[in-house]
Tab-separated table of C-alpha atoms in Angstrom:
chain	number	residue	atom	x	y	z
Q	1	MET	CA	-7.789	6.986	-11.097
Q	2	SER	CA	-4.306	5.653	-10.395
Q	3	ALA	CA	-1.080	7.572	-10.552
Q	4	MET	CA	1.027	4.443	-9.973
Q	5	ILE	CA	1.323	3.262	-13.544
Q	6	LEU	CA	4.404	1.402	-14.699
Q	7	ASP	CA	5.271	2.195	-18.331
Q	8	LEU	CA	6.364	-1.213	-19.626
Q	9	ALA	CA	7.143	0.068	-23.125
Q	10	THR	CA	10.078	2.154	-21.848
Q	11	LEU	CA	11.504	-0.495	-19.515
Q	12	PRO	CA	14.424	-2.533	-20.848
Q	13	THR	CA	14.489	-6.301	-20.560
Q	14	GLY	CA	16.105	-7.341	-17.306
Q	15	ARG	CA	16.212	-5.609	-13.942
Q	16	SER	CA	15.424	-1.916	-13.409
Q	17	GLN	CA	14.968	0.377	-10.420
Q	18	VAL	CA	11.825	2.503	-10.613
Q	19	GLU	CA	10.328	5.119	-8.313
Q	20	LEU	CA	6.665	6.074	-8.652
Q	21	ASP	CA	4.887	8.839	-6.770
Q	22	SER	CA	1.217	9.490	-6.164
Q	23	ASP	CA	-1.017	11.547	-3.964
Q	24	ALA	CA	-3.783	9.977	-1.899
Q	25	ALA	CA	-6.516	10.921	-4.362
Q	26	GLY	CA	-4.612	9.186	-7.172
Q	27	LEU	CA	-4.886	5.918	-5.246
Q	28	GLY	CA	-8.463	6.421	-4.075
Q	29	LEU	CA	-7.416	7.169	-0.487
Q	30	ALA	CA	-8.751	9.958	1.730
Q	31	VAL	CA	-6.497	13.015	1.455
Q	32	SER	CA	-7.271	13.920	5.076
Q	33	GLU	CA	-5.804	10.575	6.220
Q	34	TRP	CA	-2.880	10.468	3.757
Q	35	PRO	CA	-1.706	14.122	3.570
Q	36	ARG	CA	1.769	13.494	2.135
Q	37	PRO	CA	2.882	12.032	-1.203
Q	38	ILE	CA	3.063	8.255	-1.443
Q	39	ARG	CA	6.184	6.759	-2.980
Q	40	ALA	CA	6.911	3.325	-4.400
Q	41	GLU	CA	10.548	2.239	-4.591
Q	42	LEU	CA	10.515	-0.796	-6.839
Q	43	GLY	CA	12.811	-3.301	-8.431
Q	44	VAL	CA	11.211	-4.365	-11.718
Q	45	GLU	CA	12.317	-7.408	-13.664
Q	46	LYS	CA	10.987	-7.698	-17.199
Q	47	ASN	CA	11.398	-10.998	-18.988
Q	48	GLY	CA	9.452	-11.168	-22.237
Q	49	GLU	CA	5.759	-10.882	-21.387
Q	50	ARG	CA	6.351	-11.468	-17.675
Q	51	VAL	CA	7.035	-8.722	-15.162
Q	52	SER	CA	7.884	-9.086	-11.492
Q	53	VAL	CA	7.751	-6.074	-9.182
Q	54	ARG	CA	9.276	-6.081	-5.699
Q	55	GLY	CA	9.914	-3.206	-3.389
Q	56	ARG	CA	8.421	-0.941	-0.722
Q	57	LEU	CA	5.756	1.678	-0.406
Q	58	LEU	CA	6.589	4.717	1.707
Q	59	ALA	CA	3.703	6.711	3.140
Q	60	THR	CA	2.499	8.615	6.186
Q	61	ALA	CA	-1.025	8.208	7.519
Q	62	GLU	CA	-2.659	10.718	9.835
Q	63	LEU	CA	-4.826	8.885	12.381
Q	64	ASP	CA	-6.750	9.438	15.606
Q	65	CYS	CA	-5.496	7.629	18.704
Q	66	VAL	CA	-8.220	5.380	20.111
Q	67	ARG	CA	-7.053	6.044	23.684
Q	68	CYS	CA	-6.558	9.836	23.887
Q	69	LEU	CA	-8.305	10.882	20.634
Q	70	LYS	CA	-5.353	13.043	19.527
Q	71	ARG	CA	-4.305	13.171	15.889
Q	72	PHE	CA	-0.893	11.614	15.135
Q	73	GLU	CA	1.188	10.543	12.162
Q	74	LEU	CA	2.086	6.935	11.443
Q	75	SER	CA	4.841	6.181	8.918
Q	76	VAL	CA	4.350	2.934	7.027
Q	77	ARG	CA	6.813	1.058	4.809
Q	78	PRO	CA	5.066	-2.118	3.670
Q	79	ALA	CA	6.652	-4.583	1.278
Q	80	PHE	CA	5.070	-4.579	-2.177
Q	81	GLU	CA	5.173	-7.538	-4.541
Q	82	ILE	CA	3.345	-8.131	-7.830
Q	83	TYR	CA	3.757	-10.577	-10.692
Q	84	ALA	CA	2.210	-9.754	-14.039
Q	85	GLU	CA	1.840	-11.470	-17.366
Q	86	ARG	CA	0.453	-10.186	-20.628
Q	87	ALA	CA	-3.278	-10.854	-20.928
Q	88	GLY	CA	-3.868	-13.734	-23.309
Q	89	ALA	CA	-0.321	-15.063	-22.895
Q	90	ALA	CA	-1.535	-17.903	-20.650
Q	91	ARG	CA	-1.807	-21.211	-22.445
Q	92	ARG	CA	-5.466	-21.691	-21.626
Q	93	PRO	CA	-8.199	-19.230	-20.608
Q	94	ARG	CA	-8.912	-21.389	-17.552
Q	95	GLU	CA	-5.296	-21.021	-16.428
Q	96	GLU	CA	-5.640	-17.217	-16.643
Q	97	ASP	CA	-8.813	-17.335	-14.494
Q	98	GLU	CA	-7.020	-19.366	-11.821
Q	99	LEU	CA	-4.027	-17.014	-11.773
Q	100	GLU	CA	-6.298	-13.962	-11.544
Q	101	ARG	CA	-7.551	-15.173	-8.167
Q	102	ASP	CA	-4.025	-14.970	-6.740
Q	103	ASP	CA	-3.393	-11.816	-4.680
Q	104	TYR	CA	-0.006	-11.208	-6.308
Q	105	MET	CA	-0.858	-12.007	-9.946
Q	106	MET	CA	-1.978	-9.382	-12.431
Q	107	PHE	CA	-2.296	-9.027	-16.180
Q	108	HIS	CA	-1.092	-6.182	-18.394
Q	109	ASP	CA	-1.689	-5.044	-21.962
Q	110	GLY	CA	1.991	-4.943	-22.940
Q	111	ARG	CA	2.296	-1.168	-22.561
Q	112	ARG	CA	1.209	-0.291	-19.022
Q	113	LEU	CA	0.810	-1.964	-15.651
Q	114	ASP	CA	-1.465	-0.165	-13.195
Q	115	LEU	CA	-0.254	-0.789	-9.634
Q	116	GLY	CA	-2.704	1.647	-8.013
Q	117	GLU	CA	-5.305	-0.741	-6.640
Q	118	GLN	CA	-2.680	-3.088	-5.180
Q	119	ALA	CA	-0.810	-0.137	-3.631
Q	120	ARG	CA	-4.067	1.136	-2.120
Q	121	GLU	CA	-4.899	-2.258	-0.599
Q	122	THR	CA	-1.361	-2.710	0.720
Q	123	LEU	CA	-1.428	0.671	2.472
Q	124	LEU	CA	-4.888	0.134	3.970
Q	125	LEU	CA	-3.808	-3.223	5.399
Q	126	GLU	CA	-0.948	-1.462	7.231
Q	127	ILE	CA	-3.323	0.689	9.303
Q	128	PRO	CA	-3.891	-0.852	12.745
Q	129	VAL	CA	-7.462	-1.623	13.794
Q	130	ALA	CA	-6.950	0.318	17.035
Q	131	PRO	CA	-4.238	2.929	16.381
Q	132	HIS	CA	-2.314	4.337	19.359
Q	133	CYS	CA	-0.281	7.558	19.258
Q	134	ARG	CA	2.337	5.754	21.325
Q	135	GLU	CA	2.576	2.394	23.037
Q	136	ASP	CA	2.273	3.782	26.579
Q	137	CYS	CA	-0.625	6.176	25.860
Q	138	ALA	CA	-2.638	6.506	29.094
Q	139	GLY	CA	-5.789	7.680	27.305
Q	140	LEU	CA	-8.599	9.713	28.815
Q	141	CYS	CA	-10.120	9.563	32.303
Q	142	PRO	CA	-13.426	7.690	32.018
Q	143	ARG	CA	-15.048	10.076	34.530
Q	144	CYS	CA	-13.917	13.592	33.623
Q	145	GLY	CA	-12.331	13.059	30.205
Q	146	ALA	CA	-8.968	14.579	31.153
Q	147	ASP	CA	-5.949	13.514	29.099
Q	148	LEU	CA	-4.013	11.229	31.458
Q	149	ASN	CA	-0.856	11.668	29.352
Q	150	GLU	CA	-0.600	15.196	30.745
Q	151	GLY	CA	-0.769	14.002	34.345
Q	152	PRO	CA	-3.332	12.658	36.808
Q	153	CYS	CA	-6.790	14.196	36.812
Q	154	GLY	CA	-8.613	15.490	39.877
Q	155	CYS	CA	-11.069	12.597	40.113
Q	156	VAL	CA	-11.305	10.583	43.317
Q	157	THR	CA	-10.329	6.985	42.693
């Protein structure tokens, strides 16, 4: 499903800059709401079996304003941070279970690290509950439904 897969086998030990691209479908997001490619600009530090990933996601969501109902684009640039360790590298199985509950901790197989689900969650958390096309959006007239951003309506107040 994911197109945001980090190829650990080709990464050298130490710090690397990596850019990953995906479309909405590759991350399990609605293409109608995420029409443009999604990019991850990441700093990856590989130290033995441990990998730390820090960077930003760059995406544009297409949303409906809750005030005027017009479609608008919202650019998002959330921070993205993941720590990963090779599965089975933990000293005790119980320790691995505890780490798995952490939002930032993942496990990899030594070859690949799939960042898709975490990228998806990060992007979805950036969408406001009540999106506005702009801060001063006047919305619609509750009586006639006219767009008040275009000027006053003809209703008697």
